[in-house]
Amino acid sequence: MFAPAHLKATNDVMLARKLFTSHRIICRLATHRLYAAAMSSTWPAGGSRIILGSSSYSRQGIMKELAQQYGFDYDTVTADIDEQALGDRTSDPAELVTLLAQAKADAIYERLESKLGLLLTCDQVVIYQGRVREKPASTQQAKEFIHGYSEYPAGTVGCTLCTDLESRQSFKAVDTTWTHFRKIPEEVVDQMVEEGTVMKCAGALMVENPLLTPFITQFQGTKDAIMGLPKSTVFDVVAAAVKAGKNW
C-alpha cells in the first residue's frame, strides 16, 4: 500500500523509481526545481516524427504548447485499451502507471503502419489517503472525490514514456506531485461535475478548471505535471531516445 497522502505531502522532493530493468530510466526530481535550466532552446528530436498517444484534452493542450514553442509537428493517436484489466491498484502506483503507459505504447505500435519516429505515451493516477483514484465511475463518485480534497491533499503519480518505434527502445520518467486545497464549496463541486470535464480526469482532479483554482493553496510539483504531461519530462525522455538512436 502506498504511504498515506497526509504523510507523503510533507515531502518536498521524491525521486522517480527505477521500475523495469528492460527499459532505460530517466530519474528526475518531482518538484522540477531545475525546470528552466533543464530545457534547451532547441527541440532535441529535430524533424523526427512525433506521436502523442493520448486522448487527454489536458495532455493535448500541453503538447500543442510544446509544439508551438519549439516549432515541430506531431500526430495524435489513442491506445483504446482496457486499463481496468491491467495492473494492481493496491500496490506501488508508480509501477501501475508505468505498466499502463507501456501497454498503451504496445497497443499503438501494433496499429501503426510506419514504424519510424518517437511515440509518447502516458498514464497518471491520483493518490488520496494512500489509495489510487482513477476516473470517477459516476457523478456521485466525482463529487465525493472533489469534496475529499478539502480534507487531504491530492497526490498524482504519472509516467511519461518515449518509445523509439524503429528500435523499440523506451525511456521513461515518473513524476509525483501534491496539490493542497482549502474548503471547496458544495456549489462549486456541483458546477464542476455538471460541466462534465472532470469525469474524464483521474480522481476528478482538474487543477486548471477556473472553478477550482481559487481554492488551491499550494502546489508541490509543476502544474503541467499535475495535468499529466510535464514539459521538462517530455523534453528529457525525447532527448534520451534521440541520443540512444544515434548510438545503435
PDB file of C-alpha atoms in Angstrom:
ATOM      1  CA  MET A   1       0.000   0.000   0.000  1.00  0.00           C
ATOM      2  CA  PHE A   2       1.278   3.447  -0.906  1.00  0.00           C
ATOM      3  CA  ALA A   3       2.108   5.656   2.075  1.00  0.00           C
ATOM      4  CA  PRO A   4      -0.779   7.864   3.285  1.00  0.00           C
ATOM      5  CA  ALA A   5      -1.108  11.132   1.393  1.00  0.00           C
ATOM      6  CA  HIS A   6      -1.113  13.262   4.532  1.00  0.00           C
ATOM      7  CA  LEU A   7       2.331  11.881   5.344  1.00  0.00           C
ATOM      8  CA  LYS A   8       3.723  11.985   1.836  1.00  0.00           C
ATOM      9  CA  ALA A   9       2.552  15.551   1.322  1.00  0.00           C
ATOM     10  CA  THR A  10       5.208  16.848   3.703  1.00  0.00           C
ATOM     11  CA  ASN A  11       7.994  15.662   1.403  1.00  0.00           C
ATOM     12  CA  ASP A  12       9.480  18.402  -0.777  1.00  0.00           C
ATOM     13  CA  VAL A  13      11.165  16.046  -3.199  1.00  0.00           C
ATOM     14  CA  MET A  14      10.585  12.480  -4.357  1.00  0.00           C
ATOM     15  CA  LEU A  15      12.933  10.677  -6.696  1.00  0.00           C
ATOM     16  CA  ALA A  16      11.373   8.743  -9.557  1.00  0.00           C
ATOM     17  CA  ARG A  17      11.810   4.998  -9.059  1.00  0.00           C
ATOM     18  CA  LYS A  18      13.648   2.588 -11.317  1.00  0.00           C
ATOM     19  CA  LEU A  19      10.956   0.082 -12.121  1.00  0.00           C
ATOM     20  CA  PHE A  20      11.615  -2.131 -15.130  1.00  0.00           C
ATOM     21  CA  THR A  21      15.178  -3.134 -15.937  1.00  0.00           C
ATOM     22  CA  SER A  22      14.214  -3.805 -19.575  1.00  0.00           C
ATOM     23  CA  HIS A  23      13.830  -0.049 -20.159  1.00  0.00           C
ATOM     24  CA  ARG A  24      16.232   2.840 -19.962  1.00  0.00           C
ATOM     25  CA  ILE A  25      15.336   5.013 -16.977  1.00  0.00           C
ATOM     26  CA  ILE A  26      15.327   8.783 -16.648  1.00  0.00           C
ATOM     27  CA  CYS A  27      15.247   9.614 -12.923  1.00  0.00           C
ATOM     28  CA  ARG A  28      14.130  13.077 -12.011  1.00  0.00           C
ATOM     29  CA  LEU A  29      13.085  15.252  -9.088  1.00  0.00           C
ATOM     30  CA  ALA A  30       9.341  15.509  -8.809  1.00  0.00           C
ATOM     31  CA  THR A  31       9.385  19.174  -7.882  1.00  0.00           C
ATOM     32  CA  HIS A  32      11.263  20.166 -11.081  1.00  0.00           C
ATOM     33  CA  ARG A  33      13.287  22.871  -9.357  1.00  0.00           C
ATOM     34  CA  LEU A  34      15.639  22.965 -12.338  1.00  0.00           C
ATOM     35  CA  TYR A  35      12.787  23.202 -14.846  1.00  0.00           C
ATOM     36  CA  ALA A  36      14.032  26.317 -16.620  1.00  0.00           C
ATOM     37  CA  ALA A  37      17.594  25.057 -16.876  1.00  0.00           C
ATOM     38  CA  ALA A  38      16.594  21.552 -17.952  1.00  0.00           C
ATOM     39  CA  MET A  39      15.012  22.610 -21.248  1.00  0.00           C
ATOM     40  CA  SER A  40      17.225  23.776 -24.085  1.00  0.00           C
ATOM     41  CA  SER A  41      16.160  26.314 -26.690  1.00  0.00           C
ATOM     42  CA  THR A  42      16.329  23.564 -29.335  1.00  0.00           C
ATOM     43  CA  TRP A  43      13.896  20.674 -29.655  1.00  0.00           C
ATOM     44  CA  PRO A  44      16.049  17.517 -29.251  1.00  0.00           C
ATOM     45  CA  ALA A  45      14.219  15.451 -31.868  1.00  0.00           C
ATOM     46  CA  GLY A  46      14.801  17.863 -34.743  1.00  0.00           C
ATOM     47  CA  GLY A  47      12.454  16.921 -37.576  1.00  0.00           C
ATOM     48  CA  SER A  48      11.739  13.404 -36.353  1.00  0.00           C
ATOM     49  CA  ARG A  49       8.165  12.192 -36.453  1.00  0.00           C
ATOM     50  CA  ILE A  50       6.467  12.651 -33.062  1.00  0.00           C
ATOM     51  CA  ILE A  51       3.294  10.860 -31.997  1.00  0.00           C
ATOM     52  CA  LEU A  52       1.333  11.637 -28.843  1.00  0.00           C
ATOM     53  CA  GLY A  53      -0.577   8.550 -27.754  1.00  0.00           C
ATOM     54  CA  SER A  54      -3.249  10.172 -25.621  1.00  0.00           C
ATOM     55  CA  SER A  55      -6.908  11.168 -25.729  1.00  0.00           C
ATOM     56  CA  SER A  56      -6.499  13.541 -22.774  1.00  0.00           C
ATOM     57  CA  TYR A  57      -7.518  17.134 -23.553  1.00  0.00           C
ATOM     58  CA  SER A  58      -5.054  18.384 -20.960  1.00  0.00           C
ATOM     59  CA  ARG A  59      -2.125  16.476 -22.457  1.00  0.00           C
ATOM     60  CA  GLN A  60      -3.052  17.508 -25.975  1.00  0.00           C
ATOM     61  CA  GLY A  61      -3.166  21.134 -24.869  1.00  0.00           C
ATOM     62  CA  ILE A  62       0.268  20.924 -23.242  1.00  0.00           C
ATOM     63  CA  MET A  63       1.703  19.137 -26.290  1.00  0.00           C
ATOM     64  CA  LYS A  64       0.315  21.879 -28.519  1.00  0.00           C
ATOM     65  CA  GLU A  65       2.125  24.458 -26.382  1.00  0.00           C
ATOM     66  CA  LEU A  66       5.384  22.498 -26.691  1.00  0.00           C
ATOM     67  CA  ALA A  67       4.988  22.183 -30.452  1.00  0.00           C
ATOM     68  CA  GLN A  68       4.372  25.904 -30.791  1.00  0.00           C
ATOM     69  CA  GLN A  69       7.331  26.700 -28.540  1.00  0.00           C
ATOM     70  CA  TYR A  70       9.799  24.502 -30.449  1.00  0.00           C
ATOM     71  CA  GLY A  71       8.271  24.553 -33.913  1.00  0.00           C
ATOM     72  CA  PHE A  72       7.624  20.846 -34.509  1.00  0.00           C
ATOM     73  CA  ASP A  73       4.619  18.902 -35.780  1.00  0.00           C
ATOM     74  CA  TYR A  74       3.091  15.852 -34.174  1.00  0.00           C
ATOM     75  CA  ASP A  75       0.269  13.382 -34.649  1.00  0.00           C
ATOM     76  CA  THR A  76      -2.210  12.231 -32.033  1.00  0.00           C
ATOM     77  CA  VAL A  77      -3.490   8.663 -31.688  1.00  0.00           C
ATOM     78  CA  THR A  78      -5.253   6.778 -28.910  1.00  0.00           C
ATOM     79  CA  ALA A  79      -4.455   3.371 -27.455  1.00  0.00           C
ATOM     80  CA  ASP A  80      -8.051   2.248 -26.735  1.00  0.00           C
ATOM     81  CA  ILE A  81      -7.036  -0.381 -24.187  1.00  0.00           C
ATOM     82  CA  ASP A  82      -8.965  -1.693 -21.198  1.00  0.00           C
ATOM     83  CA  GLU A  83      -6.936  -0.047 -18.454  1.00  0.00           C
ATOM     84  CA  GLN A  84      -9.020  -1.555 -15.663  1.00  0.00           C
ATOM     85  CA  ALA A  85      -7.980  -5.037 -16.740  1.00  0.00           C
ATOM     86  CA  LEU A  86      -4.301  -4.274 -16.167  1.00  0.00           C
ATOM     87  CA  GLY A  87      -2.199  -3.728 -13.085  1.00  0.00           C
ATOM     88  CA  ASP A  88      -2.583  -3.834  -9.319  1.00  0.00           C
ATOM     89  CA  ARG A  89      -4.362  -0.874  -7.719  1.00  0.00           C
ATOM     90  CA  THR A  90      -3.297  -1.875  -4.216  1.00  0.00           C
ATOM     91  CA  SER A  91       0.485  -1.762  -4.655  1.00  0.00           C
ATOM     92  CA  ASP A  92       3.001   0.829  -5.843  1.00  0.00           C
ATOM     93  CA  PRO A  93       1.204   3.362  -8.105  1.00  0.00           C
ATOM     94  CA  ALA A  94       4.473   4.103  -9.932  1.00  0.00           C
ATOM     95  CA  GLU A  95       4.503   0.506 -11.140  1.00  0.00           C
ATOM     96  CA  LEU A  96       0.873   0.784 -12.215  1.00  0.00           C
ATOM     97  CA  VAL A  97       1.280   3.934 -14.307  1.00  0.00           C
ATOM     98  CA  THR A  98       4.460   2.588 -15.898  1.00  0.00           C
ATOM     99  CA  LEU A  99       2.706  -0.648 -16.815  1.00  0.00           C
ATOM    100  CA  LEU A 100      -0.214   1.242 -18.361  1.00  0.00           C
ATOM    101  CA  ALA A 101       1.985   3.685 -20.280  1.00  0.00           C
ATOM    102  CA  GLN A 102       3.860   0.711 -21.741  1.00  0.00           C
ATOM    103  CA  ALA A 103       0.619  -1.123 -22.572  1.00  0.00           C
ATOM    104  CA  LYS A 104      -0.604   1.946 -24.449  1.00  0.00           C
ATOM    105  CA  ALA A 105       2.664   2.115 -26.392  1.00  0.00           C
ATOM    106  CA  ASP A 106       2.431  -1.575 -27.311  1.00  0.00           C
ATOM    107  CA  ALA A 107      -1.174  -1.241 -28.488  1.00  0.00           C
ATOM    108  CA  ILE A 108      -0.445   1.803 -30.628  1.00  0.00           C
ATOM    109  CA  TYR A 109       2.707   0.261 -32.097  1.00  0.00           C
ATOM    110  CA  GLU A 110       0.749  -2.715 -33.406  1.00  0.00           C
ATOM    111  CA  ARG A 111      -1.658  -0.419 -35.278  1.00  0.00           C
ATOM    112  CA  LEU A 112       0.891   1.909 -36.838  1.00  0.00           C
ATOM    113  CA  GLU A 113       1.811   1.248 -40.463  1.00  0.00           C
ATOM    114  CA  SER A 114       5.060   3.203 -40.275  1.00  0.00           C
ATOM    115  CA  LYS A 115       7.465   2.122 -37.539  1.00  0.00           C
ATOM    116  CA  LEU A 116       9.505   5.295 -37.651  1.00  0.00           C
ATOM    117  CA  GLY A 117       9.547   8.154 -35.183  1.00  0.00           C
ATOM    118  CA  LEU A 118       9.060   8.668 -31.463  1.00  0.00           C
ATOM    119  CA  LEU A 119       5.900   7.711 -29.594  1.00  0.00           C
ATOM    120  CA  LEU A 120       4.941   9.402 -26.325  1.00  0.00           C
ATOM    121  CA  THR A 121       2.509   7.593 -24.042  1.00  0.00           C
ATOM    122  CA  CYS A 122       1.496   8.494 -20.510  1.00  0.00           C
ATOM    123  CA  ASP A 123      -0.547   7.376 -17.584  1.00  0.00           C
ATOM    124  CA  GLN A 124      -1.426   9.022 -14.308  1.00  0.00           C
ATOM    125  CA  VAL A 125      -3.335   8.192 -11.166  1.00  0.00           C
ATOM    126  CA  VAL A 126      -4.419  10.347  -8.263  1.00  0.00           C
ATOM    127  CA  ILE A 127      -3.448   9.293  -4.750  1.00  0.00           C
ATOM    128  CA  TYR A 128      -5.763  10.162  -1.884  1.00  0.00           C
ATOM    129  CA  GLN A 129      -5.012   8.969   1.646  1.00  0.00           C
ATOM    130  CA  GLY A 130      -2.820   6.222   0.260  1.00  0.00           C
ATOM    131  CA  ARG A 131      -5.363   4.903  -2.240  1.00  0.00           C
ATOM    132  CA  VAL A 132      -5.318   5.023  -6.016  1.00  0.00           C
ATOM    133  CA  ARG A 133      -8.033   7.031  -7.724  1.00  0.00           C
ATOM    134  CA  GLU A 134      -8.737   6.751 -11.428  1.00  0.00           C
ATOM    135  CA  LYS A 135     -11.523   8.335 -13.485  1.00  0.00           C
ATOM    136  CA  PRO A 136     -14.776   8.552 -11.492  1.00  0.00           C
ATOM    137  CA  ALA A 137     -17.336   5.872 -12.306  1.00  0.00           C
ATOM    138  CA  SER A 138     -20.314   8.147 -11.602  1.00  0.00           C
ATOM    139  CA  THR A 139     -21.195  11.775 -10.917  1.00  0.00           C
ATOM    140  CA  GLN A 140     -21.730  10.904  -7.267  1.00  0.00           C
ATOM    141  CA  GLN A 141     -18.233   9.446  -7.018  1.00  0.00           C
ATOM    142  CA  ALA A 142     -16.804  12.528  -8.738  1.00  0.00           C
ATOM    143  CA  LYS A 143     -18.451  14.734  -6.106  1.00  0.00           C
ATOM    144  CA  GLU A 144     -17.074  12.564  -3.314  1.00  0.00           C
ATOM    145  CA  PHE A 145     -13.599  12.769  -4.818  1.00  0.00           C
ATOM    146  CA  ILE A 146     -13.626  16.565  -5.083  1.00  0.00           C
ATOM    147  CA  HIS A 147     -15.134  17.042  -1.627  1.00  0.00           C
ATOM    148  CA  GLY A 148     -12.337  14.954  -0.165  1.00  0.00           C
ATOM    149  CA  TYR A 149      -9.642  17.338  -1.382  1.00  0.00           C
ATOM    150  CA  SER A 150     -10.856  19.871   1.168  1.00  0.00           C
ATOM    151  CA  GLU A 151      -9.658  17.479   3.877  1.00  0.00           C
ATOM    152  CA  TYR A 152      -6.465  15.926   2.475  1.00  0.00           C
ATOM    153  CA  PRO A 153      -4.153  16.883  -0.405  1.00  0.00           C
ATOM    154  CA  ALA A 154      -4.418  15.245  -3.806  1.00  0.00           C
ATOM    155  CA  GLY A 155      -1.297  13.469  -4.993  1.00  0.00           C
ATOM    156  CA  THR A 156      -0.544  12.428  -8.554  1.00  0.00           C
ATOM    157  CA  VAL A 157       1.841   9.793  -9.849  1.00  0.00           C
ATOM    158  CA  GLY A 158       2.437   9.914 -13.579  1.00  0.00           C
ATOM    159  CA  CYS A 159       4.642   8.112 -16.072  1.00  0.00           C
ATOM    160  CA  THR A 160       5.848   9.636 -19.338  1.00  0.00           C
ATOM    161  CA  LEU A 161       7.242   7.053 -21.765  1.00  0.00           C
ATOM    162  CA  CYS A 162       9.034   7.742 -25.049  1.00  0.00           C
ATOM    163  CA  THR A 163       9.435   4.802 -27.430  1.00  0.00           C
ATOM    164  CA  ASP A 164      11.676   4.771 -30.494  1.00  0.00           C
ATOM    165  CA  LEU A 165       9.392   2.964 -32.939  1.00  0.00           C
ATOM    166  CA  GLU A 166      12.240   1.607 -35.041  1.00  0.00           C
ATOM    167  CA  SER A 167      14.410   0.152 -32.273  1.00  0.00           C
ATOM    168  CA  ARG A 168      11.604  -0.368 -29.698  1.00  0.00           C
ATOM    169  CA  GLN A 169      13.837   1.131 -27.016  1.00  0.00           C
ATOM    170  CA  SER A 170      11.843   3.096 -24.461  1.00  0.00           C
ATOM    171  CA  PHE A 171      12.734   5.754 -21.923  1.00  0.00           C
ATOM    172  CA  LYS A 172      10.568   6.839 -19.047  1.00  0.00           C
ATOM    173  CA  ALA A 173      10.277   9.130 -16.068  1.00  0.00           C
ATOM    174  CA  VAL A 174       7.861   9.068 -13.140  1.00  0.00           C
ATOM    175  CA  ASP A 175       6.716  12.350 -11.617  1.00  0.00           C
ATOM    176  CA  THR A 176       4.964  12.813  -8.280  1.00  0.00           C
ATOM    177  CA  THR A 177       3.054  15.942  -7.247  1.00  0.00           C
ATOM    178  CA  TRP A 178       0.810  17.165  -4.435  1.00  0.00           C
ATOM    179  CA  THR A 179      -1.928  19.791  -4.516  1.00  0.00           C
ATOM    180  CA  HIS A 180      -3.385  21.324  -1.347  1.00  0.00           C
ATOM    181  CA  PHE A 181      -6.821  22.922  -1.148  1.00  0.00           C
ATOM    182  CA  ARG A 182      -8.873  24.973   1.248  1.00  0.00           C
ATOM    183  CA  LYS A 183     -12.560  24.208   1.711  1.00  0.00           C
ATOM    184  CA  ILE A 184     -14.240  23.676  -1.674  1.00  0.00           C
ATOM    185  CA  PRO A 185     -17.876  24.886  -1.517  1.00  0.00           C
ATOM    186  CA  GLU A 186     -20.700  22.493  -2.347  1.00  0.00           C
ATOM    187  CA  GLU A 187     -21.952  24.680  -5.193  1.00  0.00           C
ATOM    188  CA  VAL A 188     -18.506  24.670  -6.829  1.00  0.00           C
ATOM    189  CA  VAL A 189     -18.348  20.874  -6.666  1.00  0.00           C
ATOM    190  CA  ASP A 190     -21.813  20.628  -8.234  1.00  0.00           C
ATOM    191  CA  GLN A 191     -20.867  23.028 -11.042  1.00  0.00           C
ATOM    192  CA  MET A 192     -17.683  21.153 -11.849  1.00  0.00           C
ATOM    193  CA  VAL A 193     -19.440  17.812 -12.043  1.00  0.00           C
ATOM    194  CA  GLU A 194     -22.299  19.280 -14.065  1.00  0.00           C
ATOM    195  CA  GLU A 195     -19.804  20.606 -16.624  1.00  0.00           C
ATOM    196  CA  GLY A 196     -18.668  17.012 -17.088  1.00  0.00           C
ATOM    197  CA  THR A 197     -14.990  17.510 -17.926  1.00  0.00           C
ATOM    198  CA  VAL A 198     -13.828  16.182 -14.549  1.00  0.00           C
ATOM    199  CA  MET A 199     -15.406  12.825 -15.406  1.00  0.00           C
ATOM    200  CA  LYS A 200     -12.503  12.266 -17.815  1.00  0.00           C
ATOM    201  CA  CYS A 201      -9.851  13.103 -15.203  1.00  0.00           C
ATOM    202  CA  ALA A 202      -8.231  10.698 -12.771  1.00  0.00           C
ATOM    203  CA  GLY A 203      -9.631  11.384  -9.328  1.00  0.00           C
ATOM    204  CA  ALA A 204     -11.881  14.079 -10.880  1.00  0.00           C
ATOM    205  CA  LEU A 205      -8.842  16.309 -10.310  1.00  0.00           C
ATOM    206  CA  MET A 206      -8.654  19.198 -12.784  1.00  0.00           C
ATOM    207  CA  VAL A 207      -6.433  21.916 -11.344  1.00  0.00           C
ATOM    208  CA  GLU A 208      -6.732  24.069 -14.481  1.00  0.00           C
ATOM    209  CA  ASN A 209     -10.511  24.353 -14.038  1.00  0.00           C
ATOM    210  CA  PRO A 210     -11.217  28.052 -13.238  1.00  0.00           C
ATOM    211  CA  LEU A 211     -13.906  26.991 -10.778  1.00  0.00           C
ATOM    212  CA  LEU A 212     -11.323  25.087  -8.714  1.00  0.00           C
ATOM    213  CA  THR A 213      -8.218  27.249  -8.953  1.00  0.00           C
ATOM    214  CA  PRO A 214      -9.332  29.840  -6.324  1.00  0.00           C
ATOM    215  CA  PHE A 215      -9.320  27.069  -3.718  1.00  0.00           C
ATOM    216  CA  ILE A 216      -5.790  25.801  -4.359  1.00  0.00           C
ATOM    217  CA  THR A 217      -3.415  26.817  -1.592  1.00  0.00           C
ATOM    218  CA  GLN A 218      -0.192  25.069  -2.606  1.00  0.00           C
ATOM    219  CA  PHE A 219       1.391  23.106  -5.445  1.00  0.00           C
ATOM    220  CA  GLN A 220       4.245  20.656  -4.839  1.00  0.00           C
ATOM    221  CA  GLY A 221       5.393  19.979  -8.356  1.00  0.00           C
ATOM    222  CA  THR A 222       4.608  21.783 -11.587  1.00  0.00           C
ATOM    223  CA  LYS A 223       1.116  22.427 -12.876  1.00  0.00           C
ATOM    224  CA  ASP A 224       1.784  20.645 -16.168  1.00  0.00           C
ATOM    225  CA  ALA A 225       2.900  17.550 -14.218  1.00  0.00           C
ATOM    226  CA  ILE A 226      -0.359  17.628 -12.268  1.00  0.00           C
ATOM    227  CA  MET A 227      -2.206  17.933 -15.592  1.00  0.00           C
ATOM    228  CA  GLY A 228      -0.480  14.781 -16.823  1.00  0.00           C
ATOM    229  CA  LEU A 229       2.272  15.879 -19.215  1.00  0.00           C
ATOM    230  CA  PRO A 230       5.234  17.699 -17.618  1.00  0.00           C
ATOM    231  CA  LYS A 231       7.052  19.570 -20.366  1.00  0.00           C
ATOM    232  CA  SER A 232      10.518  19.127 -18.895  1.00  0.00           C
ATOM    233  CA  THR A 233       9.929  15.384 -18.586  1.00  0.00           C
ATOM    234  CA  VAL A 234       8.826  15.154 -22.215  1.00  0.00           C
ATOM    235  CA  PHE A 235      11.971  17.025 -23.207  1.00  0.00           C
ATOM    236  CA  ASP A 236      14.171  14.693 -21.164  1.00  0.00           C
ATOM    237  CA  VAL A 237      12.755  11.376 -22.394  1.00  0.00           C
ATOM    238  CA  VAL A 238      12.725  12.556 -26.009  1.00  0.00           C
ATOM    239  CA  ALA A 239      16.342  13.725 -25.692  1.00  0.00           C
ATOM    240  CA  ALA A 240      17.321  10.356 -24.200  1.00  0.00           C
ATOM    241  CA  ALA A 241      15.643   8.467 -27.045  1.00  0.00           C
ATOM    242  CA  VAL A 242      17.322  10.626 -29.691  1.00  0.00           C
ATOM    243  CA  LYS A 243      20.738  10.218 -28.076  1.00  0.00           C
ATOM    244  CA  ALA A 244      20.337   6.443 -27.893  1.00  0.00           C
ATOM    245  CA  GLY A 245      19.183   6.311 -31.504  1.00  0.00           C
ATOM    246  CA  LYS A 246      22.438   7.885 -32.606  1.00  0.00           C
ATOM    247  CA  ASN A 247      24.393   5.127 -30.894  1.00  0.00           C
ATOM    248  CA  TRP A 248      22.723   1.980 -32.222  1.00  0.00           C
TER     249      TRP A 248
END
